[in-house]
Amino acid sequence: MLTLHGPPGTGKTTLAKVLAKKCGYEVRHINASDVRTGTKLLEAIKDAMTNDSHFDSKEPKPHCLIIDEVDGAILFEDKGFN
């Protein structure tokens, strides 16, 4: 696991995607601010890791899951706002 932290718009997600692709991974991306709760985030992670692309190559690649803004989803649920 790798955590990137910094101000918005500095290229954290782009860097993660480029590095993952260069290392031979199939990139899966989730924006945690879209799901808002830890429970829904776990469901989105399961879906992202189990759904295969219709455009998969003949040789499957390992997956790299990139999750943006995970702190917002967890904090939102912790405060009782499911």
Coordinates of N, CA and C in Angstrom, one line a residue:
M1 N 0.8 -1.2 0.0 CA 0.0 0.0 0.0 C 0.9 1.2 0.0
L2 N 0.5 2.2 -0.8 CA 1.2 3.5 -0.9 C 0.1 4.6 -0.6
T3 N 0.5 5.5 0.2 CA -0.4 6.7 0.5 C 0.3 7.9 -0.1
L4 N -0.5 8.7 -0.9 CA 0.0 9.9 -1.4 C -0.9 11.0 -0.8
H5 N -0.2 12.1 -0.3 CA -0.9 13.2 0.4 C -0.4 14.5 -0.1
G6 N -1.3 15.4 -0.3 CA -0.8 16.8 -0.8 C -2.0 17.6 -1.2
P7 N -1.8 18.8 -1.6 CA -2.9 19.7 -1.9 C -3.6 19.2 -3.2
P8 N -4.9 19.6 -3.4 CA -5.6 19.3 -4.6 C -4.9 19.8 -5.9
G9 N -5.0 19.0 -6.9 CA -4.5 19.5 -8.2 C -3.0 19.3 -8.4
T10 N -2.3 18.6 -7.5 CA -0.9 18.5 -7.7 C -0.4 17.2 -8.4
G11 N -1.4 16.4 -8.9 CA -1.1 15.2 -9.7 C -0.9 13.9 -9.0
K12 N -1.5 13.8 -7.8 CA -1.3 12.6 -7.0 C -2.0 11.4 -7.7
T13 N -3.2 11.6 -8.2 CA -3.9 10.5 -8.9 C -3.2 10.1 -10.2
T14 N -2.9 11.1 -10.9 CA -2.2 10.9 -12.2 C -0.9 10.2 -12.0
L15 N -0.1 10.6 -11.0 CA 1.1 9.9 -10.7 C 0.9 8.4 -10.4
A16 N -0.1 8.2 -9.5 CA -0.4 6.8 -9.1 C -0.8 5.9 -10.4
K17 N -1.7 6.5 -11.2 CA -2.1 5.8 -12.4 C -0.9 5.5 -13.4
V18 N -0.1 6.5 -13.6 CA 1.0 6.3 -14.5 C 2.0 5.2 -13.9
L19 N 2.3 5.3 -12.7 CA 3.2 4.3 -12.0 C 2.6 2.9 -12.1
A20 N 1.4 2.8 -11.8 CA 0.7 1.5 -11.8 C 0.8 0.9 -13.2
K21 N 0.4 1.7 -14.2 CA 0.5 1.2 -15.6 C 1.9 0.8 -16.1
K22 N 2.8 1.6 -15.7 CA 4.2 1.3 -16.1 C 4.7 0.1 -15.4
C23 N 4.2 -0.3 -14.2 CA 4.6 -1.5 -13.5 C 3.8 -2.7 -14.0
G24 N 2.9 -2.5 -14.9 CA 2.2 -3.7 -15.5 C 0.8 -4.0 -14.8
Y25 N 0.3 -3.0 -14.1 CA -1.0 -3.3 -13.4 C -2.2 -2.8 -14.2
E26 N -3.3 -3.4 -14.1 CA -4.6 -2.9 -14.6 C -5.1 -1.9 -13.5
V27 N -5.3 -0.7 -13.8 CA -5.7 0.3 -12.8 C -7.3 0.3 -12.6
R28 N -7.6 0.2 -11.4 CA -9.0 0.4 -11.0 C -9.1 1.6 -10.1
H29 N -10.1 2.5 -10.3 CA -10.1 3.8 -9.6 C -11.5 4.0 -9.0
I30 N -11.5 4.4 -7.7 CA -12.7 4.8 -7.0 C -12.4 6.1 -6.3
N31 N -13.5 7.0 -6.4 CA -13.4 8.2 -5.6 C -14.3 8.1 -4.4
A32 N -13.7 8.0 -3.3 CA -14.5 7.7 -2.0 C -15.5 8.8 -1.7
S33 N -15.2 10.0 -2.2 CA -16.2 11.1 -1.9 C -17.5 10.8 -2.6
D34 N -17.5 10.0 -3.6 CA -18.8 9.6 -4.3 C -19.7 8.7 -3.5
V35 N -19.1 7.9 -2.6 CA -19.9 6.9 -1.9 C -20.2 7.3 -0.5
R36 N -19.5 8.1 0.2 CA -19.8 8.8 1.4 C -19.8 8.0 2.7
T37 N -19.8 6.7 2.7 CA -19.7 5.9 3.9 C -18.7 4.8 3.8
G38 N -18.2 4.4 4.9 CA -17.2 3.3 4.9 C -17.8 2.0 4.4
T39 N -19.1 1.7 4.7 CA -19.7 0.5 4.3 C -19.9 0.5 2.7
K40 N -20.3 1.6 2.2 CA -20.5 1.7 0.7 C -19.1 1.7 0.0
L41 N -18.1 2.3 0.7 CA -16.8 2.3 0.1 C -16.3 0.8 0.0
L42 N -16.5 0.0 1.0 CA -16.1 -1.4 1.0 C -16.9 -2.1 -0.2
E43 N -18.1 -1.8 -0.4 CA -18.9 -2.4 -1.5 C -18.3 -2.0 -2.8
A44 N -17.9 -0.7 -2.9 CA -17.3 -0.2 -4.2 C -16.0 -0.9 -4.4
I45 N -15.2 -1.1 -3.4 CA -13.9 -1.8 -3.5 C -14.1 -3.2 -4.0
K46 N -15.1 -3.9 -3.4 CA -15.3 -5.3 -3.8 C -15.8 -5.3 -5.3
D47 N -16.7 -4.4 -5.7 CA -17.1 -4.4 -7.1 C -16.0 -4.1 -8.0
A48 N -15.1 -3.1 -7.7 CA -14.0 -2.8 -8.5 C -13.0 -3.9 -8.7
M49 N -12.8 -4.7 -7.7 CA -11.9 -5.8 -7.8 C -12.4 -7.1 -8.4
T50 N -13.7 -7.2 -8.4 CA -14.3 -8.4 -9.0 C -14.8 -8.3 -10.4
N51 N -15.2 -7.1 -10.8 CA -15.7 -6.9 -12.2 C -14.5 -6.8 -13.1
D52 N -14.6 -7.6 -14.1 CA -13.5 -7.6 -15.2 C -14.0 -6.8 -16.3
S53 N -13.0 -6.1 -16.9 CA -13.2 -5.3 -18.1 C -13.6 -6.1 -19.3
H54 N -14.5 -5.5 -20.1 CA -14.8 -6.2 -21.4 C -13.7 -6.2 -22.4
F55 N -12.7 -5.3 -22.1 CA -11.6 -5.2 -23.0 C -10.3 -5.8 -22.5
D56 N -10.4 -6.8 -21.6 CA -9.2 -7.4 -21.0 C -8.4 -8.0 -22.1
S57 N -7.1 -8.0 -22.0 CA -6.2 -8.6 -22.9 C -6.2 -10.1 -22.7
K58 N -5.5 -10.9 -23.5 CA -5.5 -12.3 -23.4 C -4.8 -12.7 -22.1
E59 N -3.8 -12.0 -21.7 CA -3.1 -12.3 -20.4 C -3.6 -11.3 -19.4
P60 N -4.2 -11.8 -18.3 CA -4.7 -10.9 -17.3 C -3.6 -10.2 -16.5
K61 N -3.8 -9.0 -16.1 CA -2.8 -8.3 -15.4 C -3.2 -8.2 -13.9
P62 N -2.3 -8.0 -13.0 CA -2.7 -7.8 -11.6 C -3.4 -6.4 -11.5
H63 N -4.2 -6.3 -10.5 CA -5.0 -5.1 -10.4 C -4.3 -4.1 -9.4
C64 N -4.4 -2.8 -9.6 CA -4.0 -1.8 -8.7 C -5.2 -0.9 -8.5
L65 N -5.6 -0.9 -7.2 CA -6.8 -0.1 -6.8 C -6.3 1.2 -6.3
I66 N -6.8 2.3 -6.9 CA -6.5 3.7 -6.5 C -7.8 4.2 -5.9
I67 N -7.7 4.7 -4.6 CA -8.9 5.2 -3.9 C -8.6 6.7 -3.6
D68 N -9.3 7.6 -4.2 CA -9.2 9.0 -3.9 C -10.1 9.4 -2.8
E69 N -9.6 10.3 -2.0 CA -10.4 11.0 -0.9 C -11.1 10.1 0.1
V70 N -10.3 9.0 0.5 CA -10.9 8.0 1.4 C -11.1 8.6 2.8
D71 N -10.4 9.7 3.1 CA -10.6 10.3 4.5 C -12.0 10.9 4.6
G72 N -12.6 11.4 3.6 CA -13.9 12.0 3.6 C -15.0 10.9 3.9
A73 N -14.9 9.8 3.3 CA -15.9 8.7 3.5 C -15.9 8.2 4.9
I74 N -14.7 7.9 5.4 CA -14.5 7.4 6.7 C -15.0 8.4 7.8
L75 N -14.5 9.6 7.7 CA -14.9 10.6 8.7 C -16.4 10.9 8.7
F76 N -17.0 10.9 7.5 CA -18.4 11.1 7.4 C -19.2 10.1 8.1
E77 N -18.8 8.8 8.0 CA -19.6 7.7 8.7 C -19.3 7.8 10.2
D78 N -18.1 8.1 10.6 CA -17.7 8.1 12.0 C -18.6 9.2 12.8
K79 N -19.0 10.2 12.1 CA -19.8 11.2 12.7 C -21.3 10.9 12.8
G80 N -21.7 9.7 12.3 CA -23.1 9.2 12.4 C -23.9 9.6 11.2
F81 N -23.3 10.1 10.1 CA -24.1 10.5 8.9 C -24.1 9.4 7.9
N82 N -24.8 8.3 8.1 CA -24.8 7.2 7.1 C -25.6 7.6 5.9

